[in-house]
Coordinates of C-alpha atoms and ligand atoms in Angstrom, one line a residue:
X388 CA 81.8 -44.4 -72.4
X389 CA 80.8 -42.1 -69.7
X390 CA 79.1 -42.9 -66.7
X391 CA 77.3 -40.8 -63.6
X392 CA 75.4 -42.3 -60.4
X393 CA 73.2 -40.1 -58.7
X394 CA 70.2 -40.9 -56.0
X395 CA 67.5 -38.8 -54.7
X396 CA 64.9 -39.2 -52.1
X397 CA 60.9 -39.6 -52.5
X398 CA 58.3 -37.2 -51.9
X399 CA 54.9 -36.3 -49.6
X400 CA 52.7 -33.5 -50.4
X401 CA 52.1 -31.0 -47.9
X402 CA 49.5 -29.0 -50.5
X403 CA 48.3 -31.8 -52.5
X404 CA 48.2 -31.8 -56.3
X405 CA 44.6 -33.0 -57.9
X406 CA 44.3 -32.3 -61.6
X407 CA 46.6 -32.9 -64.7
X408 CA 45.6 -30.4 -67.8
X409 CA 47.8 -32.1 -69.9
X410 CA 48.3 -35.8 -69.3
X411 CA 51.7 -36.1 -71.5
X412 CA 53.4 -33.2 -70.3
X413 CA 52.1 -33.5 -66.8
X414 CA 51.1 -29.9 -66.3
X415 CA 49.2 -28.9 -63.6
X416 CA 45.8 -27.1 -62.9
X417 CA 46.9 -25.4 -59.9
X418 CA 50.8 -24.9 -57.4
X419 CA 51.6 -27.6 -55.1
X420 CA 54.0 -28.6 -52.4
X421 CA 55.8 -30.9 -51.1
X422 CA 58.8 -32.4 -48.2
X423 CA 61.6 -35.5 -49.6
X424 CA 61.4 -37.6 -46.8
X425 CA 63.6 -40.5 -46.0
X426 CA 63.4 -43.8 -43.6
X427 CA 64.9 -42.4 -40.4
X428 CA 67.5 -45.4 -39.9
X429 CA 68.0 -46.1 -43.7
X430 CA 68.6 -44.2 -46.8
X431 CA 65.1 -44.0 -48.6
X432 CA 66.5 -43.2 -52.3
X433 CA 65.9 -44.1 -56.5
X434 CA 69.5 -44.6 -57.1
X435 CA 69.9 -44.1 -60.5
X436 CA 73.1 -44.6 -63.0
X437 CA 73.6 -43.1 -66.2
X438 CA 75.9 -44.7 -68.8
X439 CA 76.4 -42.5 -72.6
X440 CA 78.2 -43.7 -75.2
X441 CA 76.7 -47.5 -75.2
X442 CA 76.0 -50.0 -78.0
X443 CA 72.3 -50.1 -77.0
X444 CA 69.8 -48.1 -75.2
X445 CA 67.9 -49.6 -72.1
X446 CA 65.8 -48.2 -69.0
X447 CA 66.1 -50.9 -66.3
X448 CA 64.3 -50.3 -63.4
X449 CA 64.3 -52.2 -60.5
X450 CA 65.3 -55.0 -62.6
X451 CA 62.7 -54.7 -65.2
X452 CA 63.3 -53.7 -68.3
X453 CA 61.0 -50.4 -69.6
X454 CA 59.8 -50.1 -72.8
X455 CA 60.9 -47.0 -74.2
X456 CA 57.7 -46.2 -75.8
X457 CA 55.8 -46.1 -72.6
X458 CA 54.2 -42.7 -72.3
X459 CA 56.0 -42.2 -69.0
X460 CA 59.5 -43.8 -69.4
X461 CA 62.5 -42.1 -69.0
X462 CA 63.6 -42.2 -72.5
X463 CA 61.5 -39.6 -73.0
X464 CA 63.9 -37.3 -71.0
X465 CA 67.0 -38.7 -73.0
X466 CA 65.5 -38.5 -76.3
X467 CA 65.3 -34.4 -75.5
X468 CA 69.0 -34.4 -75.1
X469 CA 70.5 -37.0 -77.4
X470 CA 71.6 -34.5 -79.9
X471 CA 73.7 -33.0 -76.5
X472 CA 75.2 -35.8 -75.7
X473 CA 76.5 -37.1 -79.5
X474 CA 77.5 -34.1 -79.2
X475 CA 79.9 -33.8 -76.1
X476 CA 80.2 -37.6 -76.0
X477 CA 80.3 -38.7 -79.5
X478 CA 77.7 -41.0 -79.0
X479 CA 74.1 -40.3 -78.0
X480 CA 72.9 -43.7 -76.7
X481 CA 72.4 -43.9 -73.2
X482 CA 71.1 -46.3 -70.9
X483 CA 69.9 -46.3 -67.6
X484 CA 69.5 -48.5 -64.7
X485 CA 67.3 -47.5 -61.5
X486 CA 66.8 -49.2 -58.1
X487 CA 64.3 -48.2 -55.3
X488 CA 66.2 -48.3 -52.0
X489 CA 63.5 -48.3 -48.7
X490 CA 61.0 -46.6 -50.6
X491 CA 57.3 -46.6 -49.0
X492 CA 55.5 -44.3 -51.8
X493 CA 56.7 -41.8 -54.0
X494 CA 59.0 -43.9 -56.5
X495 CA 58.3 -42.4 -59.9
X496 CA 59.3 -38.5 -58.3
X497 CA 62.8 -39.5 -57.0
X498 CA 63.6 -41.9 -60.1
X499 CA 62.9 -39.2 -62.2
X500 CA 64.9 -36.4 -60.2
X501 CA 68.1 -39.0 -60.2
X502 CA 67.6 -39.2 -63.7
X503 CA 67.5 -35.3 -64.2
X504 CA 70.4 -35.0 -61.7
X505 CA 72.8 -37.5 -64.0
X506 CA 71.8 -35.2 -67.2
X507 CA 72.7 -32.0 -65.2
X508 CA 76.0 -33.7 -64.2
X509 CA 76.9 -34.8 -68.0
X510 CA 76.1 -31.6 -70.1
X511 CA 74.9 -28.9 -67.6
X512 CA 71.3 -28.2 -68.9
X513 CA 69.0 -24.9 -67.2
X514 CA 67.2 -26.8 -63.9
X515 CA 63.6 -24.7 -65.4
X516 CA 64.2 -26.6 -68.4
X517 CA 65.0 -30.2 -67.3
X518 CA 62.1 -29.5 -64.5
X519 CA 59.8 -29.8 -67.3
X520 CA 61.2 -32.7 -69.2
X521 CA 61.5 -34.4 -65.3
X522 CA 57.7 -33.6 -64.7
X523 CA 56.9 -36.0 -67.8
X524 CA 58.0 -38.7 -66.0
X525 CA 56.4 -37.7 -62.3
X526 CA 55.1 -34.5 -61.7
X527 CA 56.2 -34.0 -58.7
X528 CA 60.4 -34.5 -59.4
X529 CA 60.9 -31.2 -58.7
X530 CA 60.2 -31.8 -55.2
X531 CA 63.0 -34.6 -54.9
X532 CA 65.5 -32.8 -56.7
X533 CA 65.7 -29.8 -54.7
X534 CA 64.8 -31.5 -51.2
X535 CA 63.6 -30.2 -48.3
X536 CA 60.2 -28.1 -48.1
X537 CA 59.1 -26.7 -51.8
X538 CA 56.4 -25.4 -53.4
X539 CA 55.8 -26.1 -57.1
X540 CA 54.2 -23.2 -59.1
X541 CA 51.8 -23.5 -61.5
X542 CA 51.0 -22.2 -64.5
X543 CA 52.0 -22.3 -68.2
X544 CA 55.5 -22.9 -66.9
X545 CA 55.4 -24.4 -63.7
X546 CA 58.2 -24.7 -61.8
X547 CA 59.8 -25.6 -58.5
X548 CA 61.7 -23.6 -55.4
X549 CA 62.8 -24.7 -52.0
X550 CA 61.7 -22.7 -49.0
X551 CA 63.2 -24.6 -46.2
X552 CA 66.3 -26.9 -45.9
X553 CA 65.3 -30.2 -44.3
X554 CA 68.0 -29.0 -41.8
X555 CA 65.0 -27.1 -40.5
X556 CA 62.9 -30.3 -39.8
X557 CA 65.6 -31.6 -37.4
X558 CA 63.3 -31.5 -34.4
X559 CA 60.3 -33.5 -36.4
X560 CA 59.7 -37.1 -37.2
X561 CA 57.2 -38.3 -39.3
X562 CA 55.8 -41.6 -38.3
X563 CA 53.9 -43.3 -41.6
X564 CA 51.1 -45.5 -40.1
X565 CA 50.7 -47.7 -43.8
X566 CA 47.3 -49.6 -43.8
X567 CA 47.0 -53.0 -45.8
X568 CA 45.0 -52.6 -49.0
X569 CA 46.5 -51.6 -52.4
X570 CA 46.5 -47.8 -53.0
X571 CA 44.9 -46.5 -56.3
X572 CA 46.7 -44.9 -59.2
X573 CA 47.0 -41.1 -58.8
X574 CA 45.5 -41.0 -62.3
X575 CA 42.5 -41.6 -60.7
X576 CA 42.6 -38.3 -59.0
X577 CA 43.9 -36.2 -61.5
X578 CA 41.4 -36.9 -64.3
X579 CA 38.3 -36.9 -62.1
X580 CA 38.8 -33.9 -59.6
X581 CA 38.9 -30.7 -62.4
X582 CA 35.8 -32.5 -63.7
X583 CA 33.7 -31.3 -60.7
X584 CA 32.3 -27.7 -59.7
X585 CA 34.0 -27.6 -56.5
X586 CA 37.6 -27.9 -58.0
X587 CA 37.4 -23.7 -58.8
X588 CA 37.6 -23.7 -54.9
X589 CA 40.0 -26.4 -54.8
X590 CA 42.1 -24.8 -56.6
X591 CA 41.9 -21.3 -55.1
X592 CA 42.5 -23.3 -51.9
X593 CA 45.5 -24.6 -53.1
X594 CA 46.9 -21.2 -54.0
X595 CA 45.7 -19.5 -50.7
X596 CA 47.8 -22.4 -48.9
X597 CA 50.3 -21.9 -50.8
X598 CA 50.6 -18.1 -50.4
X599 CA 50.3 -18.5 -46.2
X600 CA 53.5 -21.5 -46.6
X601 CA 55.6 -19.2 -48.3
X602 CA 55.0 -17.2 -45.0
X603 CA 54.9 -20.0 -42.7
X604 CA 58.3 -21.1 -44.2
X605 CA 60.0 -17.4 -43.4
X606 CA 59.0 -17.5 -40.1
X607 CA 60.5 -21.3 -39.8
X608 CA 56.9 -21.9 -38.5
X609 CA 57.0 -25.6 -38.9
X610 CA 54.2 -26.7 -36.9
X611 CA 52.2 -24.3 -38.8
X612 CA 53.5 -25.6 -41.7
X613 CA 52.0 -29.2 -40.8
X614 CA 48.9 -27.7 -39.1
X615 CA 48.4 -26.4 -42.6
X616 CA 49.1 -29.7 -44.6
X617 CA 46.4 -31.2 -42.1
X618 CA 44.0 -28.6 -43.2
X619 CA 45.0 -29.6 -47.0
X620 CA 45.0 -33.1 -46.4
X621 CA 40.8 -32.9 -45.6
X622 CA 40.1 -30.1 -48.4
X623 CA 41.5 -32.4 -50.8
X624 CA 40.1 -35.7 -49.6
X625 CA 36.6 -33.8 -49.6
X626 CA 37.3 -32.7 -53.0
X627 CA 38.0 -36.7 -53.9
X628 CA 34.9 -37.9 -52.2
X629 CA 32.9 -35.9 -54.6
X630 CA 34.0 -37.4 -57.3
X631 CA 34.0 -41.0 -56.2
X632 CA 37.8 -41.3 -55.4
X633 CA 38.2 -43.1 -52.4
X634 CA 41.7 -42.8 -50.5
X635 CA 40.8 -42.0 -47.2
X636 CA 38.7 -45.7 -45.5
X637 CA 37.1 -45.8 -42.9
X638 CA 40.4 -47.4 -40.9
X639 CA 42.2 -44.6 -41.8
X640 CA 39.3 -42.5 -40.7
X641 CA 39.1 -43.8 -37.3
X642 CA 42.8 -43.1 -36.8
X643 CA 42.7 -39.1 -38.2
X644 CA 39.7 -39.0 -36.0
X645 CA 41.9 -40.3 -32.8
X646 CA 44.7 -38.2 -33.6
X647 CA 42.3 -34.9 -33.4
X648 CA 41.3 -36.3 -29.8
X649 CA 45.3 -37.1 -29.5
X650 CA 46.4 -33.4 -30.4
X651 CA 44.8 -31.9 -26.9
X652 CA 47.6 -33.9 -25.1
X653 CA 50.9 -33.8 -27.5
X654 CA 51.6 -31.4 -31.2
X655 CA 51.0 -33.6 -33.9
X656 CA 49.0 -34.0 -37.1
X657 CA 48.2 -35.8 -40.2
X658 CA 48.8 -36.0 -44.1
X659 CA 47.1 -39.2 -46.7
X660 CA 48.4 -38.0 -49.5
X661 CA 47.3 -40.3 -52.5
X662 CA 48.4 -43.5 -50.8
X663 CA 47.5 -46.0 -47.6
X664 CA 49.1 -44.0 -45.3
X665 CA 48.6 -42.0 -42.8
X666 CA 51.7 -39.9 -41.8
X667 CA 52.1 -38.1 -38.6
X668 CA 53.9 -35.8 -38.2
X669 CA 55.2 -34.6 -34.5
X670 CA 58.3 -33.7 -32.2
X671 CA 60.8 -36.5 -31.5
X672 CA 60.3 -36.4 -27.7
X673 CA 56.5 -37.8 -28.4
X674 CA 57.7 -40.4 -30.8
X675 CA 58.1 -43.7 -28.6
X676 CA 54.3 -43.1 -27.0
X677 CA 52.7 -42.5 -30.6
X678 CA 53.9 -45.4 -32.1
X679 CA 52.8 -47.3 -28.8
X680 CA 49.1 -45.9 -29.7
X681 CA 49.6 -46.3 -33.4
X682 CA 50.0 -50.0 -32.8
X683 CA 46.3 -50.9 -32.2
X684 CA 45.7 -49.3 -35.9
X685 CA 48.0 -50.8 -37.6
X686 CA 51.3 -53.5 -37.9
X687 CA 52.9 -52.0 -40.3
X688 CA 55.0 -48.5 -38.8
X689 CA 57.8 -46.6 -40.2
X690 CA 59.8 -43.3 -39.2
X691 CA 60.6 -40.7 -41.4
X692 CA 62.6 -37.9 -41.8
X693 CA 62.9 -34.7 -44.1
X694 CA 65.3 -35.5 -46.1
X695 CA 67.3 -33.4 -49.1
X696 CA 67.6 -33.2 -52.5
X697 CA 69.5 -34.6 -55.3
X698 CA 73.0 -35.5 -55.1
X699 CA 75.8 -37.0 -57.7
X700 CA 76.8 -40.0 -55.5
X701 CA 79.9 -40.7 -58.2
X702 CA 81.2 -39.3 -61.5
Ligands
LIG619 C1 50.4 -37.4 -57.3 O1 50.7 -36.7 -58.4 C2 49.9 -36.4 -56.3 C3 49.5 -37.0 -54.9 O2 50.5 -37.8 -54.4 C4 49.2 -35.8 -54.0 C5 50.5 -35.0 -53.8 O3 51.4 -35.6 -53.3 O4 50.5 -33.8 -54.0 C6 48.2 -37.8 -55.1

């Protein structure tokens, strides 16, 4: 039997992705991108372990066992390369067991890009390739397997490449102010946004913000690069309030609204990505005094960091 551990981090969008064209392959309409980020004190991370060669196959994750014919389960991933593993391994049954470690959102990415990280360890497939297969399960692994800032391209193809280590973030911490209700699935989003006339802009947004990143990231700009994911953040949650997809409520509102007012005294912004939080991004030195004023919003308060990608934690 052969065995491989691996862990990778979760993910927030900095250009958000709204629209699915394919629902089973999880392509996208339009390119993306998108930080890991991990608690600042613990590891966030799926940690996933890999076993091949055993007498029955099994996803566990976080203690529950998956049915393998759920449209997004893992064994999709495997099933791809169970002819590669009979044939290094002798046997092609795998199973796999996944636990979230401090995760806030972003579970399903970071599983995924463990996963993929365990099947690049055990028979060395192209990272386009296994992108794809990764995407099936989350579309946005590619983001936690490569770590630090990234954009994902679209396309018939899409695919993923890092712009900035998260090295380069070492000055930032992202505080995540998470508000109490239950967030929606992301499903929501992708199925009703292309359905709309403004999503030809949205997407052409998307592209232009990804084009000025690329640029924003060669220039180590990284204020600009979360002045621009603020900018994102309201295209996109204009684009969902047009189609009845409500993220953004009208707590969350009042605290975007404060930090605009808070901006003229300290650098900071805001991301809501698909979730309840509101992330914040700004320079360590204001951290303490944020989270003072972040208080009368809401109890619950965490800091983040950039974090990076994928590793093999043992062989
Ligand atoms: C989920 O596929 C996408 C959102 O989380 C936005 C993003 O992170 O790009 C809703």
């Amino acid at each position: 039997m052969w065995k491989v551990q691996a862990v990778a981090h979760p993910t927030i969008g900095i250009v958000l992705l709204g629209g699915l064209k394919d629902q089973v392959d999880r392509l996208p309409y339009h390119s993306s991108a998108g930080i890991a980020y991990s608690l600042m004190e613990r590891e966030s991370v799926a940690r996933t372990t890999m076993e091949i060669g055993t007498e029955r196959e099994s996803v566990i994750i976080n203690g529950t066992a998956i049915d393998s014919l759920d449209s997004r389960s893992p064994m999709k991933i495997i099933k791809k390369y169970e002819e590669m593993f009979r044939t290094k391994y002798g046997k092609g049954n795998v199973s796999i067991i996944s636990d979230n470690e401090n995760i806030l959102s972003g579970s399903s990415d970071a599983g995924a890009a463990a996963l993929g990280k365990c099947i690049e360890a055990s028979i060395g497939v192209d990272p386009l390739e296994l992108e794809l297969e990764m995407r099936k399960v989350s579309e946005s692994a590619g983001r936690s397997y490569y770590g630090g800032l990234t954009i994902t391209y679209g396309g018939a193809r899409p695919y993923t490449k890092k712009i900035l280590d998260s090295r380069s973030f070492d000055d930032i911490v992202i505080l995540s102010a998470v508000f109490p209700h239950k967030r929606k699935p992301s499903d929501d989003i992708h199925t009703n946004q292309p359905r709309h006339e403004y999503y030809k802009k949205r997407m052409e947004n998307a592209e232009k913000a990804v084009k000025i990143l690329e640029k924003l990231a060669y220039e180590r700009n990284v204020k600009g690069i979360f002045e621009l994911a603020m900018d994102d953040t309201e295209d996109y949650h204009y684009m969902n309030s047009l189609v009845g997809v409500q993220i953004v409520t009208p707590e969350m509102r009042k605290l975007m609204d404060k930090i605009r007012e808070w901006r003229s005294e300290m650098w900071m912004t805001y991301i809501v990505t698909g979730g309840n939080s509101v992330f914040l991004p700004t320079m360590k030195e204001n951290k303490d005094e944020i989270r003072r004023r972040l208080e009368n919003y809401t109890g619950e308060i965490y800091e983040l960091r950039v974090a990076e990608g994928a590793r093999i934690i043992s062989l």
